[in-house]
Amino acid sequence: MTQLFVPQAYNNAWSNYRLHRACGGLTAKELTQARPSFFGSIIATLNHILIVDWFYVSALEGACIGSAAFDPEVPHPELPALRAAQREVDRRLIAVTEDATLSDPLRIVRMLRDSGVQEERFDRTFLHLIQHQIHHRGQVHALLSMTTTAPPQLDEFYMAWDAEARLRAPDLAEMGVTEDDIWRGR
């Protein structure tokens, strides 16, 4: 099972990369413009993705930061700093999945909640985080369709047959990632 976590973490980083790159084509006004969504704007939704990553990745690393992750609600109101912070936490998630001890599916992860400590297995916590990110990236994708910037394709996964496809190869090169990184030992 742990062999599935690494490619999912890389795919998560790739999806975040593509989404942030597309958002880079927006003006500051377009990023912050009120839109019909749960968080009210593209930048607020992107910040929510980051904040929840901070919470869960710190828990997966074994040192949950608890409610500190959620303060402030929009820690990065400008995209360049947000992109850098997202890339950093994406790298941390990849590192967790590449560590056999940390990514043991049955390892108990402790999350500091206001109501106490929530305990859950690594596999369930990791999959919950991935599902959360997919959900909110989909929201940003929909919000982008209300702008002049085309939403990026996000429904791709790393398939062997398209390793050199124009869709993936340039992105991975720009991210500093190789196919061997993604599929090492798999």
Coordinates of C-alpha atoms in Angstrom, one line a residue:
M1 CA 0.0 0.0 0.0
T2 CA 2.8 2.4 0.8
Q3 CA 3.9 2.2 -2.8
L4 CA 0.8 4.1 -3.7
F5 CA 1.4 7.1 -1.4
V6 CA 4.5 8.4 -3.2
P7 CA 2.9 8.8 -6.7
Q8 CA -0.2 10.3 -5.1
A9 CA 1.9 12.9 -3.3
Y10 CA 3.8 13.7 -6.5
N11 CA 0.5 13.9 -8.4
N12 CA -0.9 16.2 -5.7
A13 CA 2.2 18.5 -6.1
W14 CA 1.8 18.5 -9.9
S15 CA -1.8 19.4 -9.7
N16 CA -1.0 22.3 -7.3
Y17 CA 1.8 23.4 -9.6
R18 CA -0.5 23.4 -12.7
L19 CA -3.3 25.2 -10.8
H20 CA -1.0 27.9 -9.4
R21 CA 0.6 28.4 -12.8
A22 CA -2.8 29.0 -14.3
C23 CA -3.7 31.4 -11.5
G24 CA -0.5 33.3 -12.3
G25 CA -2.2 34.6 -15.4
L26 CA -4.7 36.5 -13.3
T27 CA -4.5 40.0 -12.0
A28 CA -4.5 40.7 -8.3
K29 CA -8.1 42.0 -8.7
E30 CA -9.2 38.7 -10.4
L31 CA -7.6 36.6 -7.7
T32 CA -9.4 38.5 -4.9
Q33 CA -12.7 39.2 -6.7
A34 CA -15.7 38.0 -4.8
R35 CA -17.1 34.9 -6.5
P36 CA -19.8 32.4 -5.7
S37 CA -17.9 29.9 -3.7
F38 CA -17.4 28.6 -0.1
F39 CA -14.3 30.8 0.5
G40 CA -15.5 33.7 -1.7
S41 CA -12.4 34.1 -4.0
I42 CA -9.7 32.2 -5.8
I43 CA -6.9 33.5 -3.5
A44 CA -8.9 32.6 -0.4
T45 CA -9.6 29.0 -1.7
L46 CA -5.9 28.5 -2.6
N47 CA -5.0 29.7 0.9
H48 CA -7.5 27.2 2.4
I49 CA -5.8 24.4 0.5
L50 CA -2.4 25.5 1.9
I51 CA -3.7 25.9 5.4
V52 CA -5.2 22.4 5.5
D53 CA -2.0 21.0 4.0
W54 CA 0.0 22.7 6.9
F55 CA -2.3 21.0 9.4
Y56 CA -2.3 17.5 8.0
V57 CA 1.2 17.4 6.8
S58 CA 2.5 18.5 10.2
A59 CA 0.4 15.7 11.7
L60 CA 1.7 13.1 9.2
E61 CA 5.2 14.3 10.1
G62 CA 4.5 13.5 13.7
A63 CA 4.3 17.1 15.0
C64 CA 0.8 18.5 14.4
I65 CA 0.6 22.3 14.7
G66 CA -3.1 22.2 15.5
S67 CA -5.2 25.4 15.2
A68 CA -2.0 27.5 14.5
A69 CA -2.4 26.3 10.9
F70 CA -5.6 28.3 10.6
D71 CA -4.3 31.6 11.8
P72 CA -4.5 33.8 9.8
E73 CA -7.3 32.7 7.5
V74 CA -5.4 34.1 4.4
P75 CA -1.7 33.9 5.3
H76 CA -0.6 34.7 1.7
P77 CA -2.8 37.4 0.0
E78 CA -0.4 37.5 -2.9
L79 CA 0.1 34.6 -5.3
P80 CA 4.0 34.5 -5.5
A81 CA 4.3 33.9 -1.7
L82 CA 1.4 31.5 -1.8
R83 CA 2.9 29.5 -4.6
A84 CA 6.3 29.2 -2.7
A85 CA 4.5 28.1 0.5
Q86 CA 2.4 25.5 -1.4
R87 CA 5.5 24.1 -3.2
E88 CA 7.3 23.8 0.2
V89 CA 4.5 21.9 1.9
D90 CA 4.1 19.7 -1.2
R91 CA 7.8 18.7 -0.9
R92 CA 7.2 17.9 2.8
L93 CA 4.3 15.6 1.9
I94 CA 6.4 13.9 -0.7
A95 CA 9.1 13.4 1.9
V96 CA 6.7 11.9 4.4
T97 CA 5.5 9.3 1.8
E98 CA 9.1 8.4 0.9
D99 CA 9.9 7.7 4.5
A100 CA 9.0 4.1 5.2
T101 CA 8.6 4.6 8.9
L102 CA 6.4 7.7 8.6
S103 CA 4.2 6.2 5.8
D104 CA 3.4 3.0 7.5
P105 CA -0.3 2.6 6.7
L106 CA -1.1 1.5 10.2
R107 CA 0.9 4.1 12.0
I108 CA -1.3 6.3 14.2
V109 CA -1.3 10.0 13.4
R110 CA -2.3 12.4 16.1
M111 CA -4.1 15.6 15.1
L112 CA -4.5 18.4 17.6
R113 CA -8.1 19.6 17.5
D114 CA -9.8 22.2 19.7
S115 CA -11.8 19.4 21.2
G116 CA -8.8 17.2 21.9
V117 CA -6.4 14.8 20.1
Q118 CA -7.9 12.9 17.1
E119 CA -6.1 9.7 16.3
E120 CA -6.3 8.1 12.9
R121 CA -4.2 5.7 10.8
F122 CA -1.7 7.1 8.4
D123 CA -3.4 5.6 5.3
R124 CA -6.8 7.1 6.2
T125 CA -5.3 10.5 7.1
F126 CA -3.3 10.7 3.9
L127 CA -6.2 9.7 1.7
H128 CA -8.4 12.2 3.5
L129 CA -5.9 15.0 2.8
I130 CA -5.6 14.0 -0.9
Q131 CA -9.4 13.9 -1.3
H132 CA -9.7 17.4 0.4
Q133 CA -7.1 18.8 -2.0
I134 CA -8.9 17.3 -5.1
H135 CA -12.2 18.8 -3.9
H136 CA -10.9 22.3 -3.4
R137 CA -8.7 22.3 -6.5
G138 CA -11.9 21.5 -8.4
Q139 CA -13.5 24.6 -6.8
V140 CA -10.6 26.8 -8.0
H141 CA -10.9 25.1 -11.4
A142 CA -14.5 26.1 -11.6
L143 CA -13.7 29.7 -10.5
L144 CA -11.1 30.0 -13.1
S145 CA -13.7 29.2 -15.7
M146 CA -15.3 32.5 -14.7
T147 CA -12.2 34.4 -15.8
T148 CA -10.3 34.9 -19.1
T149 CA -7.7 32.3 -17.9
A150 CA -8.4 28.7 -19.0
P151 CA -8.5 26.2 -16.2
P152 CA -5.7 23.6 -16.5
Q153 CA -6.3 20.0 -17.0
L154 CA -6.1 18.4 -13.5
D155 CA -7.7 15.0 -14.1
E156 CA -4.5 13.4 -15.3
F157 CA -2.4 10.9 -13.2
Y158 CA 1.1 9.6 -13.9
M159 CA 0.6 6.9 -16.5
A160 CA 3.5 5.1 -18.0
W161 CA 2.3 5.5 -21.6
D162 CA 2.5 9.3 -21.5
A163 CA 5.8 9.7 -19.7
E164 CA 7.1 12.0 -22.4
A165 CA 3.7 13.6 -23.2
R166 CA 3.7 17.4 -23.7
L167 CA 1.2 17.6 -20.9
R168 CA 3.6 16.3 -18.2
A169 CA 7.2 16.3 -19.2
P170 CA 7.7 20.1 -19.3
D171 CA 5.9 20.6 -15.9
L172 CA 8.0 17.9 -14.2
A173 CA 11.2 19.3 -15.6
E174 CA 10.3 22.8 -14.3
M175 CA 9.4 21.3 -10.9
G176 CA 12.7 19.4 -10.8
V177 CA 11.0 16.0 -10.7
T178 CA 11.8 12.9 -12.7
E179 CA 9.9 9.8 -13.5
D180 CA 12.3 7.9 -11.4
D181 CA 11.4 10.1 -8.4
I182 CA 7.8 9.3 -8.8
W183 CA 8.1 5.5 -9.4
R184 CA 11.3 4.7 -7.4
G185 CA 11.1 1.1 -6.2
R186 CA 7.6 0.6 -7.6

